[in-house]
Amino acid sequence: MRSFLQTMASQAFPLAMAAVAGVFLARGLQPEGRGVYATVTTTAGIATVVGHLSVGRSQTALWPVLDRHRTLVGNAMVLGLVLGAAAGAATFCVVTVMGLPVAPQLMVMALLAVPFGVAALNLKGVLLLQSRVGLANRATVLSAVVLYVPILLLAVTGTLTLTAVVACWAVSTILPFALYVRPLGLPARGEAALARRQLALSGRYHLGAVAFHLLLTVDVLLLNVWVTPAEVGLYTVATSFLSLSRVPTDALAQVVVARQAVRDEAEARAVTARTVRLNLMLGSAVVCSLACVSPLLIPTLYGAAFSGSLTPLLALAPGTVAWSLLRPVEQYLVRLGRPMTMTAVAVCALAANVALNTVLIPLWGAAGAALASTLSYGAMAAVEVGWFARVAGLGAGDLLPRAADVRWVAASLRGRGRAARDPVSARGSA
């Protein structure tokens, strides 16, 4: 519980700063500029995911059975930098061919940070497997400070520009890598044979991982095709506002990954079942709260020009709850060694999302994109949670929040978490 609260605080801090800075960004750049910024960072984010090549999945899969953890650390850095550089170069070529309405210098600036972002993802995965959550949390907080404090200062002084904002984003992406180097004793000796083994394993997961990320971000790119940058800006404000709901659910998923990677299968199943129940409870509570206050807060904070964000926000709310279940379930499903099945689920969800967006965006714009996302997120969550339940021998009641879960959280928050009764049922622990 201590790690959970610290992790939640480290994620809440950047999101709180993002919310404040987002107000200044929206007012300073207006919907069109906000949409261009979202396009640049979304494109660089996709390049990071592509370049990652799901090496983190191979680290999780090999950690319980491999004694050469130090070699994994060395490979995490080298593979991240090399693959990230290749992904950044390829992405710039694709963007040039597509002719996205973005200044080339902005795209280059963002893509130069991609290799370091990929390496940082790999190294953060190692830290979580080592249960060194504190270092990962500090990097998250410092990265947010580097990104948002300059934006606020520029906005206050009236010198806020798109170039300055993208530059801040690039520096904040590079910073975690720099912070991880010394504590992890880098550079460390890698091993080519292990790297080949990792790539062979992670490559089978990677198409699914890319599809998983695109499922969350492709709507922004598709909106650029059919609507104006201003409407893209409205949509990104809605998604940014709802992203606050991921603070507790992502924090919990991050904290439990080390316990899901243990050798004891029964413990991994029990931890995953409890996390699904708690994430469903926490995600639903926070999303409902945000939906209730959004009609007042969004126009007040961002300005009347962003009132159009309310409809897509409400359409996306149910899908946001469903999304909160995917990360903890997938962290367990990696143990099953079924990469192609996981890939097929993600690719089918992405295909459904693109098909729905193709129909709904021309009809309803940003609201159509939000509805398409809710339907595809919900379908993917249903399939993967159902898969986990079948493998673990659980029924629906084992994955729905109970009074015992509420009591356990309350007792833990009062400092009696160790004495609290584990709410996982005997059936869920089997």
GROMACS .gro file of C-alpha atoms in nm:
model
  430
    1MET     CA    1   0.000   0.000   0.000
    2ARG     CA    2   0.288   0.237   0.071
    3SER     CA    3   0.431   0.175  -0.276
    4PHE     CA    4   0.085   0.215  -0.427
    5LEU     CA    5   0.026   0.551  -0.259
    6GLN     CA    6   0.373   0.677  -0.350
    7THR     CA    7   0.327   0.566  -0.710
    8MET     CA    8  -0.018   0.721  -0.727
    9ALA     CA    9   0.121   1.048  -0.591
   10SER     CA   10   0.405   1.043  -0.844
   11GLN     CA   11   0.152   0.999  -1.126
   12ALA     CA   12  -0.099   1.246  -0.983
   13PHE     CA   13   0.165   1.518  -0.963
   14PRO     CA   14   0.243   1.518  -1.339
   15LEU     CA   15  -0.124   1.499  -1.426
   16ALA     CA   16  -0.204   1.788  -1.191
   17MET     CA   17   0.074   1.991  -1.350
   18ALA     CA   18  -0.049   1.884  -1.694
   19ALA     CA   19  -0.399   2.002  -1.606
   20VAL     CA   20  -0.271   2.343  -1.500
   21ALA     CA   21  -0.032   2.375  -1.793
   22GLY     CA   22  -0.305   2.247  -2.025
   23VAL     CA   23  -0.519   2.546  -1.937
   24PHE     CA   24  -0.238   2.783  -2.039
   25LEU     CA   25  -0.162   2.575  -2.348
   26ALA     CA   26  -0.526   2.583  -2.455
   27ARG     CA   27  -0.559   2.955  -2.401
   28GLY     CA   28  -0.218   3.037  -2.552
   29LEU     CA   29  -0.224   2.805  -2.853
   30GLN     CA   30  -0.601   2.788  -2.903
   31PRO     CA   31  -0.766   2.469  -3.039
   32GLU     CA   32  -0.566   2.467  -3.364
   33GLY     CA   33  -0.226   2.496  -3.198
   34ARG     CA   34  -0.329   2.246  -2.932
   35GLY     CA   35  -0.420   2.004  -3.210
   36VAL     CA   36  -0.081   2.044  -3.382
   37TYR     CA   37   0.102   1.981  -3.054
   38ALA     CA   38  -0.109   1.668  -2.999
   39THR     CA   39  -0.026   1.546  -3.351
   40VAL     CA   40   0.350   1.590  -3.299
   41THR     CA   41   0.364   1.421  -2.960
   42THR     CA   42   0.125   1.144  -3.064
   43THR     CA   43   0.344   1.067  -3.368
   44ALA     CA   44   0.660   1.059  -3.155
   45GLY     CA   45   0.480   0.840  -2.903
   46ILE     CA   46   0.389   0.592  -3.175
   47ALA     CA   47   0.754   0.589  -3.289
   48THR     CA   48   0.858   0.512  -2.931
   49VAL     CA   49   0.620   0.218  -2.909
   50VAL     CA   50   0.731   0.084  -3.248
   51GLY     CA   51   1.097   0.117  -3.154
   52HIS     CA   52   1.044  -0.046  -2.817
   53LEU     CA   53   0.982  -0.375  -2.997
   54SER     CA   54   0.817  -0.504  -2.677
   55VAL     CA   55   1.155  -0.570  -2.517
   56GLY     CA   56   0.985  -0.509  -2.183
   57ARG     CA   57   0.769  -0.816  -2.243
   58SER     CA   58   1.078  -1.032  -2.291
   59GLN     CA   59   1.230  -0.890  -1.971
   60THR     CA   60   0.917  -0.986  -1.777
   61ALA     CA   61   0.900  -1.332  -1.936
   62LEU     CA   62   1.269  -1.411  -1.876
   63TRP     CA   63   1.307  -1.256  -1.530
   64PRO     CA   64   1.170  -1.554  -1.326
   65VAL     CA   65   1.377  -1.812  -1.518
   66LEU     CA   66   1.699  -1.625  -1.594
   67ASP     CA   67   1.977  -1.566  -1.341
   68ARG     CA   68   2.166  -1.319  -1.560
   69HIS     CA   69   1.966  -1.013  -1.459
   70ARG     CA   70   2.270  -0.787  -1.500
   71THR     CA   71   2.293  -0.882  -1.865
   72LEU     CA   72   1.929  -0.788  -1.914
   73VAL     CA   73   2.011  -0.440  -1.785
   74GLY     CA   74   2.290  -0.397  -2.041
   75ASN     CA   75   2.069  -0.520  -2.322
   76ALA     CA   76   1.787  -0.288  -2.211
   77MET     CA   77   2.000   0.020  -2.283
   78VAL     CA   78   2.164  -0.095  -2.606
   79LEU     CA   79   1.848  -0.234  -2.764
   80GLY     CA   80   1.655   0.076  -2.664
   81LEU     CA   81   1.896   0.323  -2.823
   82VAL     CA   82   1.949   0.126  -3.143
   83LEU     CA   83   1.587   0.033  -3.206
   84GLY     CA   84   1.465   0.378  -3.103
   85ALA     CA   85   1.696   0.551  -3.351
   86ALA     CA   86   1.575   0.326  -3.632
   87ALA     CA   87   1.210   0.388  -3.541
   88GLY     CA   88   1.260   0.765  -3.529
   89ALA     CA   89   1.418   0.773  -3.874
   90ALA     CA   90   1.149   0.551  -4.024
   91THR     CA   91   0.871   0.758  -3.868
   92PHE     CA   92   1.008   1.081  -4.016
   93CYS     CA   93   1.005   0.921  -4.361
   94VAL     CA   94   0.644   0.808  -4.316
   95VAL     CA   95   0.534   1.150  -4.188
   96THR     CA   96   0.701   1.318  -4.487
   97VAL     CA   97   0.519   1.090  -4.731
   98MET     CA   98   0.183   1.136  -4.554
   99GLY     CA   99   0.223   1.514  -4.555
  100LEU     CA  100   0.085   1.576  -4.206
  101PRO     CA  101   0.011   1.948  -4.147
  102VAL     CA  102   0.307   1.994  -3.910
  103ALA     CA  103   0.629   2.195  -3.950
  104PRO     CA  104   0.918   1.950  -4.020
  105GLN     CA  105   1.143   2.106  -3.757
  106LEU     CA  106   0.888   2.033  -3.486
  107MET     CA  107   0.864   1.670  -3.589
  108VAL     CA  108   1.243   1.631  -3.603
  109MET     CA  109   1.280   1.782  -3.257
  110ALA     CA  110   1.033   1.534  -3.109
  111LEU     CA  111   1.172   1.232  -3.296
  112LEU     CA  112   1.529   1.299  -3.179
  113ALA     CA  113   1.411   1.214  -2.826
  114VAL     CA  114   1.266   0.878  -2.929
  115PRO     CA  115   1.582   0.661  -2.882
  116PHE     CA  116   1.622   0.783  -2.524
  117GLY     CA  117   1.252   0.737  -2.457
  118VAL     CA  118   1.268   0.377  -2.577
  119ALA     CA  119   1.575   0.300  -2.365
  120ALA     CA  120   1.408   0.462  -2.063
  121LEU     CA  121   1.104   0.236  -2.107
  122ASN     CA  122   1.327  -0.071  -2.107
  123LEU     CA  123   1.518   0.044  -1.800
  124LYS     CA  124   1.201   0.134  -1.612
  125GLY     CA  125   1.076  -0.219  -1.676
  126VAL     CA  126   1.391  -0.354  -1.513
  127LEU     CA  127   1.346  -0.123  -1.213
  128LEU     CA  128   0.990  -0.244  -1.159
  129LEU     CA  129   1.103  -0.607  -1.178
  130GLN     CA  130   1.362  -0.520  -0.912
  131SER     CA  131   1.085  -0.358  -0.701
  132ARG     CA  132   1.271  -0.025  -0.720
  133VAL     CA  133   0.948   0.166  -0.761
  134GLY     CA  134   1.080   0.476  -0.586
  135LEU     CA  135   1.340   0.555  -0.852
  136ALA     CA  136   1.085   0.512  -1.130
  137ASN     CA  137   0.848   0.744  -0.944
  138ARG     CA  138   1.112   1.013  -0.896
  139ALA     CA  139   1.194   1.005  -1.266
  140THR     CA  140   0.825   1.052  -1.347
  141VAL     CA  141   0.797   1.354  -1.119
  142LEU     CA  142   1.118   1.522  -1.238
  143SER     CA  143   1.023   1.465  -1.601
  144ALA     CA  144   0.693   1.643  -1.536
  145VAL     CA  145   0.872   1.935  -1.371
  146VAL     CA  146   1.104   1.974  -1.670
  147LEU     CA  147   0.807   1.965  -1.909
  148TYR     CA  148   0.547   2.180  -1.737
  149VAL     CA  149   0.731   2.440  -1.531
  150PRO     CA  150   0.892   2.603  -1.839
  151ILE     CA  151   0.555   2.597  -2.016
  152LEU     CA  152   0.393   2.780  -1.725
  153LEU     CA  153   0.673   3.037  -1.714
  154LEU     CA  154   0.654   3.095  -2.089
  155ALA     CA  155   0.277   3.132  -2.070
  156VAL     CA  156   0.297   3.384  -1.785
  157THR     CA  157   0.555   3.592  -1.973
  158GLY     CA  158   0.356   3.577  -2.296
  159THR     CA  159   0.630   3.398  -2.493
  160LEU     CA  160   0.463   3.058  -2.532
  161THR     CA  161   0.515   2.906  -2.877
  162LEU     CA  162   0.468   2.566  -3.036
  163THR     CA  163   0.843   2.528  -3.083
  164ALA     CA  164   0.910   2.593  -2.714
  165VAL     CA  165   0.643   2.345  -2.604
  166VAL     CA  166   0.774   2.067  -2.829
  167ALA     CA  167   1.129   2.135  -2.707
  168CYS     CA  168   1.015   2.097  -2.347
  169TRP     CA  169   0.845   1.769  -2.437
  170ALA     CA  170   1.163   1.635  -2.598
  171VAL     CA  171   1.383   1.721  -2.299
  172SER     CA  172   1.136   1.565  -2.055
  173THR     CA  173   1.136   1.246  -2.263
  174ILE     CA  174   1.516   1.220  -2.250
  175LEU     CA  175   1.546   1.297  -1.875
  176PRO     CA  176   1.437   0.956  -1.730
  177PHE     CA  177   1.708   0.780  -1.929
  178ALA     CA  178   1.971   1.011  -1.780
  179LEU     CA  179   1.835   0.952  -1.431
  180TYR     CA  180   1.845   0.572  -1.464
  181VAL     CA  181   2.203   0.543  -1.593
  182ARG     CA  182   2.397   0.576  -1.267
  183PRO     CA  183   2.166   0.382  -1.028
  184LEU     CA  184   2.158   0.088  -1.269
  185GLY     CA  185   2.536   0.094  -1.311
  186LEU     CA  186   2.529   0.167  -1.682
  187PRO     CA  187   2.688   0.106  -1.916
  188ALA     CA  188   2.668  -0.264  -1.837
  189ARG     CA  189   2.788  -0.556  -2.045
  190GLY     CA  190   2.518  -0.695  -2.267
  191GLU     CA  191   2.509  -1.023  -2.451
  192ALA     CA  192   2.433  -1.068  -2.819
  193ALA     CA  193   2.294  -1.421  -2.777
  194LEU     CA  194   2.054  -1.306  -2.505
  195ALA     CA  195   1.957  -1.004  -2.715
  196ARG     CA  196   1.867  -1.234  -3.005
  197ARG     CA  197   1.665  -1.449  -2.769
  198GLN     CA  198   1.486  -1.141  -2.635
  199LEU     CA  199   1.407  -1.009  -2.982
  200ALA     CA  200   1.281  -1.349  -3.096
  201LEU     CA  201   1.048  -1.360  -2.798
  202SER     CA  202   0.942  -0.995  -2.789
  203GLY     CA  203   0.897  -0.983  -3.165
  204ARG     CA  204   0.605  -1.222  -3.132
  205TYR     CA  205   0.439  -0.981  -2.888
  206HIS     CA  206   0.530  -0.663  -3.069
  207LEU     CA  207   0.261  -0.640  -3.332
  208GLY     CA  208   0.009  -0.672  -3.050
  209ALA     CA  209   0.189  -0.408  -2.843
  210VAL     CA  210   0.191  -0.163  -3.134
  211ALA     CA  211  -0.175  -0.234  -3.201
  212PHE     CA  212  -0.245  -0.181  -2.829
  213HIS     CA  213  -0.081   0.163  -2.837
  214LEU     CA  214  -0.242   0.261  -3.168
  215LEU     CA  215  -0.577   0.166  -3.023
  216LEU     CA  216  -0.523   0.446  -2.772
  217THR     CA  217  -0.378   0.705  -3.014
  218VAL     CA  218  -0.482   0.638  -3.374
  219ASP     CA  219  -0.804   0.834  -3.332
  220VAL     CA  220  -0.602   1.157  -3.309
  221LEU     CA  221  -0.438   1.084  -3.645
  222LEU     CA  222  -0.768   0.983  -3.805
  223LEU     CA  223  -0.935   1.299  -3.679
  224ASN     CA  224  -0.664   1.497  -3.861
  225VAL     CA  225  -0.784   1.337  -4.186
  226TRP     CA  226  -1.155   1.421  -4.156
  227VAL     CA  227  -1.188   1.721  -3.924
  228THR     CA  228  -1.010   2.049  -3.852
  229PRO     CA  229  -0.714   2.083  -3.612
  230ALA     CA  230  -0.949   2.279  -3.383
  231GLU     CA  231  -1.172   1.975  -3.336
  232VAL     CA  232  -0.864   1.761  -3.272
  233GLY     CA  233  -0.781   2.007  -2.996
  234LEU     CA  234  -1.128   1.963  -2.845
  235TYR     CA  235  -1.088   1.587  -2.848
  236THR     CA  236  -0.743   1.592  -2.687
  237VAL     CA  237  -0.872   1.810  -2.403
  238ALA     CA  238  -1.144   1.551  -2.337
  239THR     CA  239  -0.893   1.264  -2.335
  240SER     CA  240  -0.648   1.459  -2.119
  241PHE     CA  241  -0.919   1.533  -1.863
  242LEU     CA  242  -1.020   1.167  -1.844
  243SER     CA  243  -0.657   1.060  -1.815
  244LEU     CA  244  -0.674   1.169  -1.451
  245SER     CA  245  -0.870   0.849  -1.387
  246ARG     CA  246  -0.563   0.643  -1.474
  247VAL     CA  247  -0.367   0.773  -1.172
  248PRO     CA  248  -0.485   0.508  -0.922
  249THR     CA  249  -0.532   0.226  -1.173
  250ASP     CA  250  -0.194   0.263  -1.346
  251ALA     CA  251  -0.024   0.305  -1.009
  252LEU     CA  252  -0.171  -0.021  -0.883
  253ALA     CA  253  -0.079  -0.208  -1.203
  254GLN     CA  254   0.277  -0.077  -1.180
  255VAL     CA  255   0.320  -0.180  -0.817
  256VAL     CA  256   0.194  -0.537  -0.861
  257VAL     CA  257   0.399  -0.629  -1.170
  258ALA     CA  258   0.682  -0.771  -0.957
  259ARG     CA  259   0.435  -1.000  -0.774
  260GLN     CA  260   0.284  -1.109  -1.105
  261ALA     CA  261   0.632  -1.216  -1.224
  262VAL     CA  262   0.700  -1.456  -0.933
  263ARG     CA  263   0.742  -1.829  -0.988
  264ASP     CA  264   0.434  -1.914  -0.779
  265GLU     CA  265   0.148  -1.940  -1.028
  266ALA     CA  266  -0.122  -1.933  -0.760
  267GLU     CA  267   0.009  -1.609  -0.614
  268ALA     CA  268   0.028  -1.446  -0.957
  269ARG     CA  269  -0.334  -1.539  -1.027
  270ALA     CA  270  -0.455  -1.415  -0.690
  271VAL     CA  271  -0.274  -1.084  -0.724
  272THR     CA  272  -0.412  -1.033  -1.075
  273ALA     CA  273  -0.769  -1.110  -0.968
  274ARG     CA  274  -0.750  -0.863  -0.681
  275THR     CA  275  -0.599  -0.596  -0.906
  276VAL     CA  276  -0.878  -0.636  -1.162
  277ARG     CA  277  -1.140  -0.589  -0.889
  278LEU     CA  278  -0.967  -0.289  -0.736
  279ASN     CA  279  -0.903  -0.124  -1.073
  280LEU     CA  280  -1.266  -0.168  -1.172
  281MET     CA  281  -1.374  -0.008  -0.844
  282LEU     CA  282  -1.122   0.277  -0.852
  283GLY     CA  283  -1.158   0.346  -1.224
  284SER     CA  284  -1.538   0.361  -1.211
  285ALA     CA  285  -1.538   0.595  -0.911
  286VAL     CA  286  -1.289   0.841  -1.060
  287VAL     CA  287  -1.438   0.840  -1.412
  288CYS     CA  288  -1.789   0.904  -1.276
  289SER     CA  289  -1.657   1.192  -1.065
  290LEU     CA  290  -1.477   1.348  -1.360
  291ALA     CA  291  -1.784   1.314  -1.583
  292CYS     CA  292  -1.998   1.489  -1.322
  293VAL     CA  293  -1.769   1.790  -1.278
  294SER     CA  294  -1.662   1.829  -1.643
  295PRO     CA  295  -1.955   2.054  -1.752
  296LEU     CA  296  -1.840   2.309  -1.496
  297LEU     CA  297  -1.463   2.266  -1.498
  298ILE     CA  298  -1.378   2.241  -1.868
  299PRO     CA  299  -1.540   2.571  -1.979
  300THR     CA  300  -1.415   2.742  -1.663
  301LEU     CA  301  -1.056   2.624  -1.692
  302TYR     CA  302  -1.001   2.600  -2.067
  303GLY     CA  303  -1.243   2.864  -2.186
  304ALA     CA  304  -1.576   2.866  -2.367
  305ALA     CA  305  -1.404   2.761  -2.691
  306PHE     CA  306  -1.355   2.414  -2.539
  307SER     CA  307  -1.719   2.351  -2.440
  308GLY     CA  308  -1.731   2.115  -2.737
  309SER     CA  309  -1.507   1.876  -2.544
  310LEU     CA  310  -1.793   1.769  -2.316
  311THR     CA  311  -1.973   1.537  -2.559
  312PRO     CA  312  -1.665   1.331  -2.656
  313LEU     CA  313  -1.565   1.315  -2.288
  314LEU     CA  314  -1.896   1.158  -2.188
  315ALA     CA  315  -1.885   0.918  -2.484
  316LEU     CA  316  -1.533   0.807  -2.391
  317ALA     CA  317  -1.599   0.763  -2.017
  318PRO     CA  318  -1.719   0.397  -2.025
  319GLY     CA  319  -1.427   0.298  -2.247
  320THR     CA  320  -1.184   0.458  -2.001
  321VAL     CA  321  -1.310   0.228  -1.726
  322ALA     CA  322  -1.268  -0.074  -1.953
  323TRP     CA  323  -0.915   0.036  -2.044
  324SER     CA  324  -0.811   0.032  -1.676
  325LEU     CA  325  -0.849  -0.348  -1.670
  326LEU     CA  326  -0.620  -0.422  -1.964
  327ARG     CA  327  -0.276  -0.353  -1.817
  328PRO     CA  328  -0.293  -0.581  -1.509
  329VAL     CA  329  -0.454  -0.861  -1.710
  330GLU     CA  330  -0.193  -0.844  -1.987
  331GLN     CA  331   0.088  -0.846  -1.730
  332TYR     CA  332  -0.044  -1.187  -1.623
  333LEU     CA  333  -0.124  -1.318  -1.971
  334VAL     CA  334   0.243  -1.279  -2.071
  335ARG     CA  335   0.313  -1.572  -1.836
  336LEU     CA  336   0.107  -1.804  -2.057
  337GLY     CA  337   0.349  -1.786  -2.350
  338ARG     CA  338   0.073  -1.718  -2.605
  339PRO     CA  339   0.212  -1.411  -2.786
  340MET     CA  340   0.026  -1.467  -3.111
  341THR     CA  341  -0.308  -1.496  -2.933
  342MET     CA  342  -0.245  -1.170  -2.748
  343THR     CA  343  -0.138  -1.010  -3.074
  344ALA     CA  344  -0.452  -1.129  -3.251
  345VAL     CA  345  -0.676  -0.979  -2.981
  346ALA     CA  346  -0.503  -0.640  -3.001
  347VAL     CA  347  -0.497  -0.633  -3.382
  348CYS     CA  348  -0.867  -0.720  -3.403
  349ALA     CA  349  -0.950  -0.445  -3.152
  350LEU     CA  350  -0.745  -0.195  -3.353
  351ALA     CA  351  -0.909  -0.301  -3.679
  352ALA     CA  352  -1.252  -0.257  -3.521
  353ASN     CA  353  -1.148   0.085  -3.388
  354VAL     CA  354  -1.027   0.205  -3.729
  355ALA     CA  355  -1.340   0.073  -3.901
  356LEU     CA  356  -1.566   0.242  -3.646
  357ASN     CA  357  -1.372   0.567  -3.671
  358THR     CA  358  -1.400   0.558  -4.049
  359VAL     CA  359  -1.778   0.552  -4.014
  360LEU     CA  360  -1.834   0.763  -3.703
  361ILE     CA  361  -1.583   1.049  -3.741
  362PRO     CA  362  -1.737   1.180  -4.069
  363LEU     CA  363  -2.079   1.164  -3.900
  364TRP     CA  364  -2.008   1.302  -3.552
  365GLY     CA  365  -1.648   1.425  -3.548
  366ALA     CA  366  -1.474   1.406  -3.211
  367ALA     CA  367  -1.779   1.247  -3.048
  368GLY     CA  368  -1.770   0.970  -3.310
  369ALA     CA  369  -1.403   0.903  -3.234
  370ALA     CA  370  -1.483   0.880  -2.863
  371LEU     CA  371  -1.767   0.635  -2.923
  372ALA     CA  372  -1.548   0.421  -3.149
  373SER     CA  373  -1.284   0.407  -2.876
  374THR     CA  374  -1.533   0.310  -2.607
  375LEU     CA  375  -1.669   0.023  -2.817
  376SER     CA  376  -1.324  -0.112  -2.910
  377TYR     CA  377  -1.179  -0.075  -2.558
  378GLY     CA  378  -1.479  -0.251  -2.411
  379ALA     CA  379  -1.456  -0.540  -2.657
  380MET     CA  380  -1.085  -0.592  -2.594
  381ALA     CA  381  -1.131  -0.580  -2.215
  382ALA     CA  382  -1.412  -0.835  -2.233
  383VAL     CA  383  -1.201  -1.077  -2.437
  384GLU     CA  384  -0.884  -1.051  -2.226
  385VAL     CA  385  -1.054  -1.052  -1.886
  386GLY     CA  386  -1.260  -1.350  -2.001
  387TRP     CA  387  -0.941  -1.528  -2.110
  388PHE     CA  388  -0.779  -1.466  -1.773
  389ALA     CA  389  -1.092  -1.583  -1.589
  390ARG     CA  390  -1.101  -1.907  -1.788
  391VAL     CA  391  -0.733  -1.983  -1.730
  392ALA     CA  392  -0.753  -1.898  -1.361
  393GLY     CA  393  -1.080  -2.086  -1.307
  394LEU     CA  394  -1.268  -1.775  -1.193
  395GLY     CA  395  -1.627  -1.670  -1.229
  396ALA     CA  396  -1.767  -1.321  -1.283
  397GLY     CA  397  -1.819  -1.280  -0.909
  398ASP     CA  398  -1.447  -1.328  -0.848
  399LEU     CA  399  -1.364  -1.028  -1.067
  400LEU     CA  400  -1.629  -0.783  -0.948
  401PRO     CA  401  -1.556  -0.551  -0.653
  402ARG     CA  402  -1.678  -0.671  -0.314
  403ALA     CA  403  -1.733  -0.519   0.026
  404ALA     CA  404  -1.420  -0.703   0.139
  405ASP     CA  405  -1.214  -0.511  -0.117
  406VAL     CA  406  -1.344  -0.181   0.018
  407ARG     CA  407  -1.266  -0.286   0.374
  408TRP     CA  408  -0.917  -0.402   0.275
  409VAL     CA  409  -0.839  -0.069   0.106
  410ALA     CA  410  -0.975   0.126   0.402
  411ALA     CA  411  -0.775  -0.082   0.649
  412SER     CA  412  -0.459  -0.045   0.441
  413LEU     CA  413  -0.502   0.330   0.420
  414ARG     CA  414  -0.529   0.338   0.798
  415GLY     CA  415  -0.193   0.162   0.818
  416ARG     CA  416  -0.328  -0.183   0.893
  417GLY     CA  417  -0.288  -0.330   0.543
  418ARG     CA  418  -0.082  -0.624   0.664
  419ALA     CA  419  -0.338  -0.717   0.922
  420ALA     CA  420  -0.629  -0.679   0.681
  421ARG     CA  421  -0.780  -0.996   0.548
  422ASP     CA  422  -0.684  -1.070   0.186
  423PRO     CA  423  -1.007  -1.027  -0.009
  424VAL     CA  424  -0.915  -1.287  -0.269
  425SER     CA  425  -1.142  -1.584  -0.224
  426ALA     CA  426  -1.020  -1.938  -0.193
  427ARG     CA  427  -1.142  -1.998  -0.544
  428GLY     CA  428  -0.954  -1.691  -0.670
  429SER     CA  429  -0.634  -1.812  -0.507
  430ALA     CA  430  -0.651  -2.157  -0.660
   0.00000   0.00000   0.00000
